[in-house]
Amino acid sequence: MRFLLNLLLVIVLHAPPAIAETITEQELRAHIAVLASGEFEGRKPGTEGENKTVNYIATQWSQAGVVPGTGNQSWYAPVTLVERFPSAFNAAFAVTSDKQQRRQVIPASDIILRAKREREDILDIPVIFAGYANEKPEELRRLVSGKLALLHMRKPKGRNDLPDYITRKKQLITAGAAAVLSVVEGNVRWSRSTRFFQRSGTTLEGDQHHGNIEGLIRGDRIRKMLKKAGLHEDQFGIWQGDPDFRAMDVPVRIDLSAQTHIRKYASHNVVGKIPGSDPQSGVILFMGHWDHFGECRIADPLNPSKDRICNGAVDNASGISLMIEVSRRLAKANLSRDIYFLATTAEEMGLLGAYAFVDDAPFPLDSLIAVFNADTVALAEDGRKIAAIGMGKAGLDDEIEKVAKQENRELDRSGKSEVFIQRQDGYAFLEKGIPAYMITSAFADEVRLKAFIDGSYHDVGDELNESLLLGGAVDDANFHVALGHYFGSTATYPEKGSSDIGAN
């Protein structure tokens, strides 16, 4: 009998940890209801809404069994942000062949500008149509240095190999462009782009990727300008979406003046940790951004009660809700590796919180095994089919495929979701050679994703209601638990870390 009791004790002590109960729709909805409530004011960085948001996340992680992960016993890693808001501007141009140099004012309805400093005046500078800014760096420097560069905002269809708009703009600034004007086509896109431009002029402190003057200009206004200069749009293959268009000088000179309100303020990433039994075996990181846009509509004097808050239920209260419940399950799992959880600020301003974390992580970056970003997960009815943004770039594709098969999930192999790779926080890690994926059923449902982007995305309609689809989010959450068990254990994934694939 004693032998049988001892044998039973051995079996119990060495049995693998029981998988915690599955995550439910009710659990995710409860978190979204808080994070996307009016009380949280749209979770804009630097506001009382931020204070409530980061406190809620830290409290939930603490209750789940997670400990502070900044390395100094705090949940909060400060991120200093610098906001630039356009306050006044004007622009005028003259055709080079006009000997009298008669200036024609560009209407304020067709252009918007902001400066790097509180005031900037750039007079009589030459203009170059930079197209997609897809020349090599040395050639770009030769072409655009000291000039105003016109940059086409949208990439041509089928050219996912080209960098995103923000990256291309930075390339022009790095190449020495005195100013950059991004060309925007269509009334709807102009309205959305200018609204975003008004609220997106934020960078990390010390960020040098600002032009002396940056702005947007309507495509129709550019065509009128070219016509005045004796040119026709047929001479610019860019208007037909020619991906091989190369930068060319325009016979126009321009004056720009911009006054900008500059504000420096503190925001915070939230960092939690589940210590592993073998911390030398590497780190797994789960992340998602907590921020949104706050009050994103101008007050309507005729309807003062009209909704003005961008609550961000899908983007990204849903991703934070997923992380909270994933942390609750993994905290009970007794895994080998340290598991970190990161809720980033200022993703909507250009992945700024993620870049700040990469620059000052509480662990060596080359100890990272994998990064999993949760963003905009509440769009699909179920998670049978999932998109894994980062496939083919992150080095763990076979392992992701293995976990997907174990969980009876089908990976979307169309590659269509890869157009978003540079628009999500995981990209800050991919640039360092660290395996990073954004895995979600929402991006495998192309029809619903497009409807969301064309509709309530970044607007007041993204809020919690009975039509919010959480079936896919629940499946995604449980899939992330499975990822944590697989990559967090040296028994199932014994590899050392991302240094083996060339992280720098």
Short mmCIF file of C-alpha atoms in Angstrom, two decimals:
data_model
loop_
_atom_site.label_atom_id
_atom_site.label_comp_id
_atom_site.label_asym_id
_atom_site.label_seq_id
_atom_site.Cartn_x
_atom_site.Cartn_y
_atom_site.Cartn_z
CA MET A 1 0.00 0.00 0.00
CA ARG A 2 2.84 2.38 0.88
CA PHE A 3 4.39 1.64 -2.54
CA LEU A 4 1.13 2.56 -4.28
CA LEU A 5 0.85 5.78 -2.28
CA ASN A 6 4.44 6.75 -3.12
CA LEU A 7 3.83 5.96 -6.80
CA LEU A 8 0.70 8.09 -6.79
CA LEU A 9 2.63 10.96 -5.16
CA VAL A 10 5.34 10.75 -7.85
CA ILE A 11 2.72 10.84 -10.59
CA VAL A 12 1.01 13.87 -9.07
CA LEU A 13 4.26 15.80 -8.51
CA HIS A 14 5.57 15.17 -12.04
CA ALA A 15 2.35 15.53 -13.96
CA PRO A 16 2.22 18.49 -16.36
CA PRO A 17 0.29 21.48 -15.06
CA ALA A 18 -3.41 21.35 -15.82
CA ILE A 19 -4.53 23.68 -18.57
CA ALA A 20 -6.66 26.41 -17.03
CA GLU A 21 -10.28 26.78 -18.04
CA THR A 22 -10.90 28.33 -21.42
CA ILE A 23 -11.41 32.06 -21.79
CA THR A 24 -15.02 33.10 -22.32
CA GLU A 25 -16.82 35.80 -24.24
CA GLN A 26 -18.27 37.16 -20.99
CA GLU A 27 -14.77 37.73 -19.57
CA LEU A 28 -13.58 39.64 -22.64
CA ARG A 29 -16.77 41.67 -22.89
CA ALA A 30 -16.48 42.72 -19.24
CA HIS A 31 -13.01 44.22 -19.79
CA ILE A 32 -14.04 45.91 -23.05
CA ALA A 33 -17.05 47.42 -21.28
CA VAL A 34 -14.68 49.16 -18.86
CA LEU A 35 -11.87 50.13 -21.23
CA ALA A 36 -14.21 51.42 -23.96
CA SER A 37 -16.55 53.22 -21.58
CA GLY A 38 -17.15 56.95 -21.60
CA GLU A 39 -15.47 57.14 -18.20
CA PHE A 40 -12.15 56.25 -19.84
CA GLU A 41 -12.61 59.11 -22.35
CA GLY A 42 -11.16 57.28 -25.36
CA ARG A 43 -7.85 56.37 -23.64
CA LYS A 44 -5.82 59.22 -25.10
CA PRO A 45 -2.21 59.38 -23.82
CA GLY A 46 -1.50 62.17 -21.37
CA THR A 47 -5.08 62.47 -20.13
CA GLU A 48 -7.09 61.31 -17.14
CA GLY A 49 -8.29 58.56 -19.46
CA GLU A 50 -4.71 57.25 -19.58
CA ASN A 51 -4.44 57.25 -15.79
CA LYS A 52 -7.60 55.16 -15.48
CA THR A 53 -6.50 52.82 -18.28
CA VAL A 54 -3.00 51.99 -17.06
CA ASN A 55 -4.26 51.61 -13.48
CA TYR A 56 -6.96 49.19 -14.64
CA ILE A 57 -4.46 47.08 -16.59
CA ALA A 58 -1.95 46.92 -13.72
CA THR A 59 -4.71 46.07 -11.24
CA GLN A 60 -6.03 43.26 -13.43
CA TRP A 61 -2.57 41.83 -13.97
CA SER A 62 -1.83 41.98 -10.26
CA GLN A 63 -5.05 40.11 -9.49
CA ALA A 64 -4.09 37.53 -12.13
CA GLY A 65 -0.79 36.77 -10.38
CA VAL A 66 1.47 38.86 -12.61
CA VAL A 67 4.20 41.01 -11.00
CA PRO A 68 5.59 44.40 -12.12
CA GLY A 69 7.97 43.95 -15.03
CA THR A 70 9.89 47.20 -15.42
CA GLY A 71 12.78 46.00 -13.27
CA ASN A 72 12.24 48.63 -10.58
CA GLN A 73 9.12 47.24 -8.86
CA SER A 74 6.84 49.48 -10.88
CA TRP A 75 4.19 48.60 -13.44
CA TYR A 76 4.75 51.82 -15.36
CA ALA A 77 7.58 52.64 -17.77
CA PRO A 78 7.58 56.40 -18.58
CA VAL A 79 7.48 57.43 -22.24
CA THR A 80 8.06 61.13 -22.97
CA LEU A 81 6.03 62.34 -25.94
CA VAL A 82 6.31 65.59 -27.89
CA GLU A 83 3.14 66.81 -29.60
CA ARG A 84 3.15 69.25 -32.50
CA PHE A 85 -0.20 70.76 -33.41
CA PRO A 86 -0.64 73.11 -36.41
CA SER A 87 -1.92 76.51 -35.32
CA ALA A 88 -1.43 78.73 -38.41
CA PHE A 89 0.07 78.28 -41.86
CA ASN A 90 0.13 79.62 -45.41
CA ALA A 91 1.62 78.59 -48.73
CA ALA A 92 2.16 80.15 -52.14
CA PHE A 93 3.88 79.04 -55.33
CA ALA A 94 5.33 80.55 -58.47
CA VAL A 95 6.15 78.99 -61.81
CA THR A 96 9.91 79.05 -62.42
CA SER A 97 9.50 80.44 -65.95
CA ASP A 98 7.53 83.41 -64.61
CA LYS A 99 10.18 86.12 -64.64
CA GLN A 100 8.14 88.35 -62.36
CA GLN A 101 7.77 85.47 -59.87
CA ARG A 102 4.09 86.15 -59.20
CA ARG A 103 2.98 84.12 -56.19
CA GLN A 104 -0.34 82.32 -56.17
CA VAL A 105 -1.73 81.48 -52.76
CA ILE A 106 -2.67 77.84 -52.16
CA PRO A 107 -6.10 77.85 -50.44
CA ALA A 108 -6.13 76.63 -46.84
CA SER A 109 -8.84 74.16 -47.85
CA ASP A 110 -6.29 72.37 -50.05
CA ILE A 111 -3.26 72.22 -47.75
CA ILE A 112 -2.35 71.77 -44.09
CA LEU A 113 1.10 72.34 -42.55
CA ARG A 114 2.98 72.01 -39.27
CA ALA A 115 6.56 72.87 -38.37
CA LYS A 116 9.32 71.16 -36.45
CA ARG A 117 9.73 74.25 -34.26
CA GLU A 118 7.19 76.79 -33.06
CA ARG A 119 7.62 78.78 -36.27
CA GLU A 120 9.26 77.94 -39.55
CA ASP A 121 9.48 79.95 -42.80
CA ILE A 122 10.85 78.36 -45.95
CA LEU A 123 11.02 80.73 -48.89
CA ASP A 124 11.53 80.22 -52.60
CA ILE A 125 12.58 76.57 -52.52
CA PRO A 126 12.53 74.26 -55.55
CA VAL A 127 9.99 71.44 -55.78
CA ILE A 128 10.57 67.80 -56.67
CA PHE A 129 7.88 65.21 -57.23
CA ALA A 130 9.34 62.30 -55.24
CA GLY A 131 6.63 59.81 -56.18
CA TYR A 132 6.91 56.85 -53.81
CA ALA A 133 10.41 57.79 -52.60
CA ASN A 134 11.64 54.36 -53.62
CA GLU A 135 15.12 55.34 -54.81
CA LYS A 136 18.22 54.13 -53.00
CA PRO A 137 19.29 56.37 -50.07
CA GLU A 138 22.31 57.90 -51.80
CA GLU A 139 20.28 58.71 -54.91
CA LEU A 140 17.45 60.13 -52.82
CA ARG A 141 19.90 62.45 -51.04
CA ARG A 142 21.18 63.75 -54.34
CA LEU A 143 17.68 64.34 -55.67
CA VAL A 144 15.77 65.89 -52.74
CA SER A 145 18.29 67.66 -50.53
CA GLY A 146 17.18 71.25 -49.88
CA LYS A 147 13.93 70.87 -51.83
CA LEU A 148 10.26 70.51 -51.10
CA ALA A 149 9.41 66.87 -51.81
CA LEU A 150 5.94 65.87 -52.97
CA LEU A 151 5.20 62.34 -51.73
CA HIS A 152 2.34 60.19 -52.94
CA MET A 153 0.64 58.91 -49.77
CA ARG A 154 -0.92 55.71 -51.10
CA LYS A 155 1.15 52.87 -52.46
CA PRO A 156 0.19 51.38 -55.85
CA LYS A 157 -1.86 48.20 -55.71
CA GLY A 158 0.16 45.02 -55.53
CA ARG A 159 3.33 46.70 -54.26
CA ASN A 160 3.46 45.42 -50.70
CA ASP A 161 7.26 45.43 -50.95
CA LEU A 162 7.30 49.23 -50.74
CA PRO A 163 7.61 50.73 -47.24
CA ASP A 164 4.58 52.30 -45.64
CA TYR A 165 3.85 56.02 -45.92
CA ILE A 166 5.44 56.98 -42.59
CA THR A 167 8.66 55.15 -43.45
CA ARG A 168 8.84 56.73 -46.90
CA LYS A 169 8.30 60.18 -45.40
CA LYS A 170 11.14 59.56 -42.94
CA GLN A 171 13.37 58.51 -45.82
CA LEU A 172 12.81 61.86 -47.52
CA ILE A 173 13.51 63.77 -44.31
CA THR A 174 16.67 61.74 -43.67
CA ALA A 175 17.72 62.45 -47.27
CA GLY A 176 17.65 66.19 -46.51
CA ALA A 177 14.32 67.38 -47.90
CA ALA A 178 13.60 70.88 -46.58
CA ALA A 179 9.89 70.08 -46.46
CA VAL A 180 7.59 67.17 -47.35
CA LEU A 181 4.04 67.51 -48.65
CA SER A 182 2.07 64.28 -48.96
CA VAL A 183 -0.37 64.13 -51.85
CA VAL A 184 -3.89 62.99 -50.90
CA GLU A 185 -6.53 61.97 -53.44
CA GLY A 186 -10.33 62.14 -53.01
CA ASN A 187 -12.60 64.10 -50.68
CA VAL A 188 -13.25 61.28 -48.23
CA ARG A 189 -9.58 60.43 -47.88
CA TRP A 190 -8.70 64.12 -47.57
CA SER A 191 -11.17 64.56 -44.73
CA ARG A 192 -9.89 61.48 -42.90
CA SER A 193 -6.20 62.25 -43.56
CA THR A 194 -6.39 65.87 -42.38
CA ARG A 195 -8.26 64.81 -39.25
CA PHE A 196 -5.54 62.27 -38.51
CA PHE A 197 -2.79 64.79 -39.36
CA GLN A 198 -4.24 67.25 -36.84
CA ARG A 199 -3.85 64.70 -34.05
CA SER A 200 -0.86 62.61 -35.21
CA GLY A 201 2.03 65.06 -34.86
CA THR A 202 3.53 63.29 -31.88
CA THR A 203 6.97 61.72 -31.56
CA LEU A 204 9.26 60.40 -28.89
CA GLU A 205 11.47 62.97 -27.24
CA GLY A 206 14.62 63.35 -29.28
CA ASP A 207 13.07 61.85 -32.42
CA GLN A 208 14.85 63.44 -35.37
CA HIS A 209 12.43 62.21 -38.02
CA HIS A 210 10.58 65.50 -38.38
CA GLY A 211 10.97 67.72 -41.42
CA ASN A 212 11.30 71.45 -40.92
CA ILE A 213 7.80 71.62 -42.40
CA GLU A 214 5.48 68.70 -43.11
CA GLY A 215 2.00 68.72 -44.54
CA LEU A 216 -0.72 67.36 -46.78
CA ILE A 217 -1.92 68.74 -50.10
CA ARG A 218 -4.83 67.74 -52.31
CA GLY A 219 -4.00 65.88 -55.52
CA ASP A 220 -6.31 68.21 -57.46
CA ARG A 221 -4.33 71.22 -56.25
CA ILE A 222 -1.06 69.60 -57.41
CA ARG A 223 -2.54 68.99 -60.86
CA LYS A 224 -3.61 72.63 -61.11
CA MET A 225 -0.12 73.70 -60.06
CA LEU A 226 1.47 71.49 -62.71
CA LYS A 227 -0.89 72.81 -65.35
CA LYS A 228 0.17 76.38 -64.46
CA ALA A 229 3.74 75.24 -64.98
CA GLY A 230 2.90 73.96 -68.45
CA LEU A 231 2.86 70.29 -67.51
CA HIS A 232 0.15 67.69 -67.78
CA GLU A 233 -0.56 64.82 -65.42
CA ASP A 234 0.07 62.32 -68.24
CA GLN A 235 3.75 63.23 -67.85
CA PHE A 236 3.60 61.85 -64.33
CA GLY A 237 3.10 58.11 -64.35
CA ILE A 238 2.51 58.39 -60.62
CA TRP A 239 -1.09 59.44 -61.25
CA GLN A 240 -1.70 56.13 -62.98
CA GLY A 241 -0.09 54.25 -60.11
CA ASP A 242 3.18 53.51 -61.91
CA PRO A 243 5.30 51.76 -59.24
CA ASP A 244 8.48 52.45 -61.22
CA PHE A 245 8.01 56.21 -61.21
CA ARG A 246 11.23 58.02 -60.32
CA ALA A 247 11.59 61.44 -58.72
CA MET A 248 11.59 64.40 -61.10
CA ASP A 249 11.99 68.13 -60.63
CA VAL A 250 8.95 70.36 -61.09
CA PRO A 251 9.30 73.87 -62.64
CA VAL A 252 7.77 75.46 -59.54
CA ARG A 253 9.16 77.25 -56.50
CA ILE A 254 7.23 77.53 -53.27
CA ASP A 255 6.97 79.57 -50.05
CA LEU A 256 5.79 77.89 -46.85
CA SER A 257 5.16 79.33 -43.42
CA ALA A 258 3.90 77.38 -40.41
CA GLN A 259 3.30 78.10 -36.74
CA THR A 260 3.04 75.08 -34.46
CA HIS A 261 1.99 74.55 -30.86
CA ILE A 262 4.48 72.21 -29.15
CA ARG A 263 3.73 70.32 -25.96
CA LYS A 264 5.89 67.81 -24.11
CA TYR A 265 4.19 65.36 -21.77
CA ALA A 266 4.60 62.02 -20.04
CA SER A 267 2.80 58.82 -20.93
CA HIS A 268 3.42 55.22 -19.87
CA ASN A 269 3.83 51.68 -21.07
CA VAL A 270 2.52 49.08 -18.61
CA VAL A 271 4.84 46.10 -18.09
CA GLY A 272 4.08 42.88 -16.23
CA LYS A 273 5.98 39.66 -15.74
CA ILE A 274 5.37 36.01 -14.87
CA PRO A 275 8.76 34.71 -13.66
CA GLY A 276 9.76 31.37 -15.17
CA SER A 277 11.46 28.45 -13.45
CA ASP A 278 14.45 28.77 -15.82
CA PRO A 279 14.90 32.50 -16.54
CA GLN A 280 18.12 31.88 -18.48
CA SER A 281 16.15 30.00 -21.14
CA GLY A 282 14.72 33.16 -22.71
CA VAL A 283 11.72 35.48 -22.71
CA ILE A 284 8.26 35.39 -24.32
CA LEU A 285 6.47 38.72 -24.78
CA PHE A 286 2.75 39.30 -25.23
CA MET A 287 1.82 42.85 -26.16
CA GLY A 288 -0.99 45.13 -27.28
CA HIS A 289 -1.58 48.87 -27.33
CA TRP A 290 -3.91 50.45 -24.78
CA ASP A 291 -4.20 53.90 -26.38
CA HIS A 292 -6.82 55.42 -28.64
CA PHE A 293 -7.80 58.96 -29.74
CA GLY A 294 -9.88 60.40 -26.91
CA GLU A 295 -12.25 63.12 -28.13
CA CYS A 296 -11.86 62.80 -31.87
CA ARG A 297 -14.74 64.93 -33.14
CA ILE A 298 -15.18 68.70 -32.96
CA ALA A 299 -18.10 69.84 -30.81
CA ASP A 300 -21.29 70.48 -32.80
CA PRO A 301 -22.91 73.70 -31.47
CA LEU A 302 -26.24 72.61 -32.95
CA ASN A 303 -26.06 69.25 -31.21
CA PRO A 304 -23.89 69.54 -28.09
CA SER A 305 -24.80 66.03 -26.91
CA LYS A 306 -23.52 64.42 -30.11
CA ASP A 307 -20.95 61.67 -29.48
CA ARG A 308 -17.38 62.98 -29.77
CA ILE A 309 -15.37 60.17 -28.14
CA CYS A 310 -13.48 57.51 -30.05
CA ASN A 311 -13.88 54.70 -27.51
CA GLY A 312 -11.79 52.12 -29.40
CA ALA A 313 -13.69 48.97 -28.37
CA VAL A 314 -12.26 46.87 -31.19
CA ASP A 315 -9.09 48.93 -31.55
CA ASN A 316 -7.78 48.04 -29.06
CA ALA A 317 -9.76 47.40 -25.89
CA SER A 318 -10.29 43.94 -27.36
CA GLY A 319 -6.55 43.22 -27.55
CA ILE A 320 -5.93 44.41 -23.98
CA SER A 321 -8.84 42.27 -22.78
CA LEU A 322 -7.25 39.28 -24.49
CA MET A 323 -3.93 39.94 -22.75
CA ILE A 324 -5.51 40.26 -19.32
CA GLU A 325 -7.23 36.89 -19.60
CA VAL A 326 -4.19 35.22 -21.19
CA SER A 327 -2.08 36.43 -18.26
CA ARG A 328 -4.60 34.96 -15.83
CA ARG A 329 -4.20 31.50 -17.40
CA LEU A 330 -0.44 31.57 -17.90
CA ALA A 331 0.21 32.77 -14.34
CA LYS A 332 -0.99 29.34 -13.20
CA ALA A 333 1.09 27.36 -15.69
CA ASN A 334 4.56 27.16 -14.00
CA LEU A 335 6.39 27.68 -17.29
CA SER A 336 10.15 27.57 -17.83
CA ARG A 337 10.62 30.96 -19.43
CA ASP A 338 9.86 34.43 -18.17
CA ILE A 339 6.61 35.65 -19.70
CA TYR A 340 6.31 39.42 -20.10
CA PHE A 341 3.18 41.40 -20.84
CA LEU A 342 3.44 44.85 -22.42
CA ALA A 343 0.59 47.34 -22.88
CA THR A 344 1.98 50.12 -25.06
CA THR A 345 1.13 53.77 -25.31
CA ALA A 346 1.03 55.87 -28.49
CA GLU A 347 0.66 53.05 -31.00
CA GLU A 348 -1.82 55.22 -32.84
CA MET A 349 0.86 57.92 -33.10
CA GLY A 350 3.37 55.68 -34.86
CA LEU A 351 4.18 52.67 -32.63
CA LEU A 352 5.94 55.05 -30.26
CA GLY A 353 5.46 53.04 -27.06
CA ALA A 354 6.79 49.92 -28.75
CA TYR A 355 9.87 51.77 -30.02
CA ALA A 356 10.46 53.22 -26.55
CA PHE A 357 10.30 49.71 -25.05
CA VAL A 358 12.73 48.33 -27.63
CA ASP A 359 15.17 51.13 -26.79
CA ASP A 360 14.99 50.43 -23.05
CA ALA A 361 13.73 46.89 -22.45
CA PRO A 362 14.04 45.39 -18.93
CA PHE A 363 15.83 42.37 -20.41
CA PRO A 364 18.39 41.83 -23.20
CA LEU A 365 16.59 41.90 -26.54
CA ASP A 366 18.52 38.87 -27.74
CA SER A 367 16.87 36.81 -24.99
CA LEU A 368 13.50 37.18 -26.71
CA ILE A 369 12.18 33.93 -28.11
CA ALA A 370 9.01 35.36 -29.62
CA VAL A 371 6.70 38.38 -29.51
CA PHE A 372 2.93 38.11 -29.96
CA ASN A 373 0.98 41.31 -30.59
CA ALA A 374 -2.79 41.41 -29.96
CA ASP A 375 -4.56 44.19 -31.85
CA THR A 376 -8.12 44.60 -33.17
CA VAL A 377 -9.23 41.03 -32.43
CA ALA A 378 -13.02 41.49 -32.16
CA LEU A 379 -14.22 41.25 -35.76
CA ALA A 380 -14.80 37.58 -36.59
CA GLU A 381 -17.56 35.16 -35.61
CA ASP A 382 -15.04 32.47 -34.76
CA GLY A 383 -11.32 31.81 -34.93
CA ARG A 384 -11.19 28.69 -37.04
CA LYS A 385 -9.19 30.59 -39.65
CA ILE A 386 -6.42 32.87 -38.44
CA ALA A 387 -4.00 35.28 -40.08
CA ALA A 388 -0.46 35.37 -38.75
CA ILE A 389 1.04 38.71 -39.75
CA GLY A 390 4.80 38.21 -39.84
CA MET A 391 4.81 34.83 -41.58
CA GLY A 392 7.89 34.51 -43.76
CA LYS A 393 9.70 37.25 -41.85
CA ALA A 394 9.94 36.17 -38.24
CA GLY A 395 11.65 32.75 -38.30
CA LEU A 396 9.12 30.69 -36.34
CA ASP A 397 6.64 29.83 -39.09
CA ASP A 398 6.94 26.06 -38.70
CA GLU A 399 6.34 26.33 -34.95
CA ILE A 400 3.30 28.59 -35.44
CA GLU A 401 1.95 26.07 -37.95
CA LYS A 402 2.49 23.28 -35.43
CA VAL A 403 0.54 25.07 -32.68
CA ALA A 404 -2.22 25.93 -35.17
CA LYS A 405 -2.63 22.25 -36.08
CA GLN A 406 -2.70 21.26 -32.41
CA GLU A 407 -5.47 23.79 -31.81
CA ASN A 408 -7.40 22.85 -34.97
CA ARG A 409 -6.88 26.27 -36.55
CA GLU A 410 -6.35 27.00 -40.23
CA LEU A 411 -3.68 29.53 -41.15
CA ASP A 412 -4.63 32.04 -43.83
CA ARG A 413 -2.00 31.64 -46.54
CA SER A 414 -3.23 34.40 -48.86
CA GLY A 415 -0.68 36.89 -47.52
CA LYS A 416 -3.21 39.73 -47.83
CA SER A 417 -2.93 40.68 -44.17
CA GLU A 418 0.80 41.38 -44.57
CA VAL A 419 -0.06 44.88 -45.83
CA PHE A 420 -0.56 45.73 -42.14
CA ILE A 421 2.83 44.48 -40.96
CA GLN A 422 4.35 47.94 -40.57
CA ARG A 423 1.21 49.35 -38.93
CA GLN A 424 1.31 47.24 -35.77
CA ASP A 425 3.56 47.23 -32.71
CA GLY A 426 5.30 43.98 -33.58
CA TYR A 427 7.12 45.78 -36.39
CA ALA A 428 9.35 47.58 -33.87
CA PHE A 429 10.70 44.14 -32.91
CA LEU A 430 10.87 42.74 -36.45
CA GLU A 431 13.17 45.62 -37.37
CA LYS A 432 15.59 44.26 -34.74
CA GLY A 433 15.45 40.74 -36.17
CA ILE A 434 13.23 39.47 -33.34
CA PRO A 435 10.43 37.01 -34.23
CA ALA A 436 7.16 38.92 -33.87
CA TYR A 437 3.68 37.93 -34.99
CA MET A 438 0.20 39.39 -34.87
CA ILE A 439 -2.10 36.36 -34.94
CA THR A 440 -5.83 36.97 -35.17
CA SER A 441 -8.97 35.69 -36.84
CA ALA A 442 -10.06 39.30 -37.45
CA PHE A 443 -7.48 39.79 -40.20
CA ALA A 444 -8.40 36.48 -41.85
CA ASP A 445 -11.92 37.78 -42.53
CA GLU A 446 -11.21 40.21 -45.34
CA VAL A 447 -14.82 41.32 -45.83
CA ARG A 448 -15.46 42.25 -42.19
CA LEU A 449 -12.01 43.81 -41.81
CA LYS A 450 -12.59 46.06 -44.82
CA ALA A 451 -16.05 47.01 -43.54
CA PHE A 452 -14.53 47.99 -40.20
CA ILE A 453 -11.70 50.02 -41.73
CA ASP A 454 -14.10 51.79 -44.10
CA GLY A 455 -16.59 52.38 -41.28
CA SER A 456 -16.08 52.79 -37.55
CA TYR A 457 -12.28 52.39 -37.54
CA HIS A 458 -10.68 55.38 -35.74
CA ASP A 459 -14.09 56.96 -35.32
CA VAL A 460 -16.88 57.28 -32.76
CA GLY A 461 -18.62 54.13 -34.00
CA ASP A 462 -15.97 51.80 -32.57
CA GLU A 463 -17.73 51.13 -29.30
CA LEU A 464 -19.17 48.26 -27.31
CA ASN A 465 -22.64 47.18 -28.41
CA GLU A 466 -24.57 43.98 -28.95
CA SER A 467 -23.29 43.69 -32.54
CA LEU A 468 -19.66 43.41 -31.42
CA LEU A 469 -18.36 40.01 -32.55
CA LEU A 470 -16.35 38.28 -29.83
CA GLY A 471 -16.45 34.66 -31.01
CA GLY A 472 -13.19 35.07 -32.92
CA ALA A 473 -11.65 37.07 -30.08
CA VAL A 474 -12.38 34.23 -27.63
CA ASP A 475 -10.76 31.70 -29.95
CA ASP A 476 -7.81 34.04 -30.48
CA ALA A 477 -7.39 34.47 -26.73
CA ASN A 478 -7.33 30.73 -26.12
CA PHE A 479 -4.91 30.32 -29.03
CA HIS A 480 -2.56 32.80 -27.33
CA VAL A 481 -2.74 30.72 -24.17
CA ALA A 482 -1.65 27.75 -26.27
CA LEU A 483 1.20 29.82 -27.74
CA GLY A 484 2.28 30.72 -24.21
CA HIS A 485 2.33 27.07 -23.12
CA TYR A 486 4.22 25.97 -26.23
CA PHE A 487 6.90 28.67 -26.44
CA GLY A 488 7.08 29.26 -22.69
CA SER A 489 8.23 25.71 -21.98
CA THR A 490 11.69 24.38 -22.81
CA ALA A 491 10.12 20.92 -23.02
CA THR A 492 8.06 21.86 -26.08
CA TYR A 493 10.32 24.56 -27.52
CA PRO A 494 13.93 24.10 -26.36
CA GLU A 495 15.57 26.73 -28.58
CA LYS A 496 17.62 29.39 -26.80
CA GLY A 497 16.54 32.72 -28.26
CA SER A 498 16.36 35.19 -31.10
CA SER A 499 20.12 35.78 -31.11
CA ASP A 500 20.28 32.65 -33.24
CA ILE A 501 18.50 34.41 -36.11
CA GLY A 502 20.60 37.55 -36.12
CA ALA A 503 18.96 39.97 -33.73
CA ASN A 504 20.95 43.14 -33.31
#
